[in-house]
Amino acid sequence: MLNPAALNLLYFARLREAFGRDRETVVMPEPATVDGLLATLQGRGGVWADELSAGRNFRVAVNQTVSGRDQPLRAGDEVAIFPPVTGG
Amino acid sequence: MAERDRIAVQTAAFDVGAETARLAALDRGIGAIASFVGLMRDQNNGDAVQAMTLEHYPGMTESALADIVAEAHGRWALMGTTVIHRVGPLHPGDPIVLVLTASAHRGEAFAACEFIMDYLKTRAPFWKHETTASGGRWVEARDSDDNAAARWNR
């Protein structure tokens, strides 16, 4: 089955500013993964390609849990992309 | 056990005395409460800092803090904890974060308090944006915080 998966993306802090948005919906063909989503976003070029390139330090959380790049994504998942945390 | 652990993310300041009293009243077997208060400094990386804004990820922040507190309970015999983290605009001298840990004796309270702070610094989704004379900037994560958290791996 190759149903498209609509993902709810969130961006925080420096990445929210760099991307000029705090959220958006992105539709990916299933089966989707974090890696596939990142490749799609990098494909936009410009700041997306720069900020999400392999050498940059950022985290991805799926449904509010920090996840690895091979994490599968399903329709309706909340996917947050953010810089390393600096609270406390 | 209801109310044993209190986790809050808020813009308002906190009252260390009132929070300590709340914990102390939970159980007369509590013999030690360790506390940590993090304050906003007026400098960072050699620059004067005039103000700060703390951003967070509502929902994940609370669950990340709850996970950290749960892990602390698994490691030490704690009788209650409090974690309060402020968000929004802050100024030098303002309290940012409060961690209280209650146990029968001081050793477990001290260790758990430090553990919760070390994990909070590296796992809870907060971000600091600071204002200096030359403009605004996002605070970069520090390797020393990762190293502090890694001490607790086993």
PDB file of N, CA, C and O in Angstrom, chain B residues 25-55:
ATOM      1  N   ALA B  25       5.851  18.392  53.781  1.00  0.00           N
ATOM      2  CA  ALA B  25       4.584  17.970  54.383  1.00  0.00           C
ATOM      3  C   ALA B  25       4.076  16.646  53.817  1.00  0.00           C
ATOM      4  O   ALA B  25       3.112  16.077  54.334  1.00  0.00           O
ATOM      5  N   LEU B  26       4.724  16.128  52.755  1.00  0.00           N
ATOM      6  CA  LEU B  26       4.236  14.905  52.128  1.00  0.00           C
ATOM      7  C   LEU B  26       4.362  13.701  53.038  1.00  0.00           C
ATOM      8  O   LEU B  26       3.530  12.798  53.016  1.00  0.00           O
ATOM      9  N   ASP B  27       5.450  13.662  53.818  1.00  0.00           N
ATOM     10  CA  ASP B  27       5.795  12.427  54.530  1.00  0.00           C
ATOM     11  C   ASP B  27       6.749  12.780  55.669  1.00  0.00           C
ATOM     12  O   ASP B  27       7.790  13.395  55.419  1.00  0.00           O
ATOM     13  N   ARG B  28       6.393  12.385  56.879  1.00  0.00           N
ATOM     14  CA  ARG B  28       7.273  12.706  58.012  1.00  0.00           C
ATOM     15  C   ARG B  28       8.533  11.850  58.026  1.00  0.00           C
ATOM     16  O   ARG B  28       9.410  12.051  58.862  1.00  0.00           O
ATOM     17  N   GLY B  29       8.623  10.911  57.108  1.00  0.00           N
ATOM     18  CA  GLY B  29       9.854  10.140  56.976  1.00  0.00           C
ATOM     19  C   GLY B  29      10.912  10.857  56.148  1.00  0.00           C
ATOM     20  O   GLY B  29      12.040  10.394  56.036  1.00  0.00           O
ATOM     21  N   ILE B  30      10.538  11.990  55.567  1.00  0.00           N
ATOM     22  CA  ILE B  30      11.510  12.765  54.782  1.00  0.00           C
ATOM     23  C   ILE B  30      12.498  13.427  55.736  1.00  0.00           C
ATOM     24  O   ILE B  30      12.104  14.162  56.643  1.00  0.00           O
ATOM     25  N   GLY B  31      13.780  13.118  55.527  1.00  0.00           N
ATOM     26  CA  GLY B  31      14.813  13.703  56.376  1.00  0.00           C
ATOM     27  C   GLY B  31      15.724  14.648  55.637  1.00  0.00           C
ATOM     28  O   GLY B  31      16.584  15.294  56.236  1.00  0.00           O
ATOM     29  N   ALA B  32      15.555  14.733  54.310  1.00  0.00           N
ATOM     30  CA  ALA B  32      16.454  15.565  53.511  1.00  0.00           C
ATOM     31  C   ALA B  32      15.721  16.080  52.277  1.00  0.00           C
ATOM     32  O   ALA B  32      15.025  15.318  51.606  1.00  0.00           O
ATOM     33  N   ILE B  33      15.873  17.358  52.016  1.00  0.00           N
ATOM     34  CA  ILE B  33      15.404  17.932  50.758  1.00  0.00           C
ATOM     35  C   ILE B  33      16.579  18.703  50.153  1.00  0.00           C
ATOM     36  O   ILE B  33      17.074  19.655  50.760  1.00  0.00           O
ATOM     37  N   ALA B  34      17.030  18.259  48.987  1.00  0.00           N
ATOM     38  CA  ALA B  34      18.081  18.985  48.266  1.00  0.00           C
ATOM     39  C   ALA B  34      17.418  19.913  47.268  1.00  0.00           C
ATOM     40  O   ALA B  34      16.389  19.571  46.674  1.00  0.00           O
ATOM     41  N   SER B  35      17.988  21.104  47.104  1.00  0.00           N
ATOM     42  CA  SER B  35      17.398  22.051  46.164  1.00  0.00           C
ATOM     43  C   SER B  35      18.456  22.628  45.249  1.00  0.00           C
ATOM     44  O   SER B  35      19.609  22.821  45.634  1.00  0.00           O
ATOM     45  N   PHE B  36      18.054  22.874  44.002  1.00  0.00           N
ATOM     46  CA  PHE B  36      18.893  23.583  43.039  1.00  0.00           C
ATOM     47  C   PHE B  36      18.054  24.691  42.424  1.00  0.00           C
ATOM     48  O   PHE B  36      16.920  24.449  41.987  1.00  0.00           O
ATOM     49  N   VAL B  37      18.610  25.885  42.400  1.00  0.00           N
ATOM     50  CA  VAL B  37      17.971  27.008  41.718  1.00  0.00           C
ATOM     51  C   VAL B  37      18.940  27.508  40.658  1.00  0.00           C
ATOM     52  O   VAL B  37      20.074  27.868  40.974  1.00  0.00           O
ATOM     53  N   GLY B  38      18.510  27.511  39.401  1.00  0.00           N
ATOM     54  CA  GLY B  38      19.311  28.072  38.318  1.00  0.00           C
ATOM     55  C   GLY B  38      18.888  29.509  38.081  1.00  0.00           C
ATOM     56  O   GLY B  38      17.695  29.811  38.005  1.00  0.00           O
ATOM     57  N   LEU B  39      19.866  30.401  37.970  1.00  0.00           N
ATOM     58  CA  LEU B  39      19.598  31.824  37.796  1.00  0.00           C
ATOM     59  C   LEU B  39      20.102  32.302  36.448  1.00  0.00           C
ATOM     60  O   LEU B  39      21.104  31.790  35.935  1.00  0.00           O
ATOM     61  N   MET B  40      19.454  33.312  35.903  1.00  0.00           N
ATOM     62  CA  MET B  40      19.959  33.930  34.685  1.00  0.00           C
ATOM     63  C   MET B  40      21.140  34.827  35.021  1.00  0.00           C
ATOM     64  O   MET B  40      21.055  35.674  35.912  1.00  0.00           O
ATOM     65  N   ARG B  41      22.245  34.630  34.312  1.00  0.00           N
ATOM     66  CA  ARG B  41      23.441  35.443  34.517  1.00  0.00           C
ATOM     67  C   ARG B  41      23.413  36.674  33.606  1.00  0.00           C
ATOM     68  O   ARG B  41      22.715  36.706  32.599  1.00  0.00           O
ATOM     69  N   ASP B  42      24.220  37.677  33.964  1.00  0.00           N
ATOM     70  CA  ASP B  42      24.268  38.903  33.157  1.00  0.00           C
ATOM     71  C   ASP B  42      25.386  38.839  32.118  1.00  0.00           C
ATOM     72  O   ASP B  42      25.747  39.851  31.524  1.00  0.00           O
ATOM     73  N   GLN B  43      25.937  37.634  31.912  1.00  0.00           N
ATOM     74  CA  GLN B  43      26.999  37.492  30.915  1.00  0.00           C
ATOM     75  C   GLN B  43      27.007  36.063  30.389  1.00  0.00           C
ATOM     76  O   GLN B  43      26.534  35.146  31.050  1.00  0.00           O
ATOM     77  N   ASN B  44      27.533  35.920  29.174  1.00  0.00           N
ATOM     78  CA  ASN B  44      27.658  34.589  28.578  1.00  0.00           C
ATOM     79  C   ASN B  44      28.686  34.676  27.465  1.00  0.00           C
ATOM     80  O   ASN B  44      28.640  35.574  26.631  1.00  0.00           O
ATOM     81  N   ASN B  45      29.631  33.755  27.473  1.00  0.00           N
ATOM     82  CA  ASN B  45      30.684  33.729  26.450  1.00  0.00           C
ATOM     83  C   ASN B  45      31.380  35.085  26.311  1.00  0.00           C
ATOM     84  O   ASN B  45      31.708  35.516  25.205  1.00  0.00           O
ATOM     85  N   GLY B  46      31.573  35.757  27.450  1.00  0.00           N
ATOM     86  CA  GLY B  46      32.323  36.997  27.431  1.00  0.00           C
ATOM     87  C   GLY B  46      31.530  38.237  27.062  1.00  0.00           C
ATOM     88  O   GLY B  46      32.077  39.336  27.033  1.00  0.00           O
ATOM     89  N   ASP B  47      30.239  38.080  26.776  1.00  0.00           N
ATOM     90  CA  ASP B  47      29.413  39.234  26.414  1.00  0.00           C
ATOM     91  C   ASP B  47      28.404  39.529  27.525  1.00  0.00           C
ATOM     92  O   ASP B  47      27.872  38.605  28.147  1.00  0.00           O
ATOM     93  N   ALA B  48      28.135  40.806  27.729  1.00  0.00           N
ATOM     94  CA  ALA B  48      27.064  41.190  28.649  1.00  0.00           C
ATOM     95  C   ALA B  48      25.725  40.797  28.032  1.00  0.00           C
ATOM     96  O   ALA B  48      25.493  41.018  26.845  1.00  0.00           O
ATOM     97  N   VAL B  49      24.866  40.196  28.836  1.00  0.00           N
ATOM     98  CA  VAL B  49      23.542  39.781  28.374  1.00  0.00           C
ATOM     99  C   VAL B  49      22.495  40.604  29.104  1.00  0.00           C
ATOM    100  O   VAL B  49      22.482  40.673  30.330  1.00  0.00           O
ATOM    101  N   GLN B  50      21.616  41.236  28.322  1.00  0.00           N
ATOM    102  CA  GLN B  50      20.630  42.142  28.904  1.00  0.00           C
ATOM    103  C   GLN B  50      19.307  41.462  29.211  1.00  0.00           C
ATOM    104  O   GLN B  50      18.608  41.829  30.156  1.00  0.00           O
ATOM    105  N   ALA B  51      18.936  40.492  28.403  1.00  0.00           N
ATOM    106  CA  ALA B  51      17.653  39.823  28.577  1.00  0.00           C
ATOM    107  C   ALA B  51      17.703  38.469  27.886  1.00  0.00           C
ATOM    108  O   ALA B  51      18.618  38.194  27.091  1.00  0.00           O
ATOM    109  N   MET B  52      16.729  37.647  28.208  1.00  0.00           N
ATOM    110  CA  MET B  52      16.667  36.303  27.637  1.00  0.00           C
ATOM    111  C   MET B  52      15.204  35.923  27.445  1.00  0.00           C
ATOM    112  O   MET B  52      14.334  36.371  28.197  1.00  0.00           O
ATOM    113  N   THR B  53      14.952  35.131  26.400  1.00  0.00           N
ATOM    114  CA  THR B  53      13.624  34.553  26.232  1.00  0.00           C
ATOM    115  C   THR B  53      13.787  33.051  26.109  1.00  0.00           C
ATOM    116  O   THR B  53      14.607  32.575  25.322  1.00  0.00           O
ATOM    117  N   LEU B  54      13.019  32.323  26.911  1.00  0.00           N
ATOM    118  CA  LEU B  54      13.078  30.865  26.872  1.00  0.00           C
ATOM    119  C   LEU B  54      11.896  30.323  26.085  1.00  0.00           C
ATOM    120  O   LEU B  54      10.741  30.601  26.399  1.00  0.00           O
ATOM    121  N   GLU B  55      12.215  29.547  25.049  1.00  0.00           N
ATOM    122  CA  GLU B  55      11.199  28.881  24.227  1.00  0.00           C
ATOM    123  C   GLU B  55      11.163  27.405  24.630  1.00  0.00           C
ATOM    124  O   GLU B  55      12.169  26.859  25.071  1.00  0.00           O
TER     125      GLU B  55
END
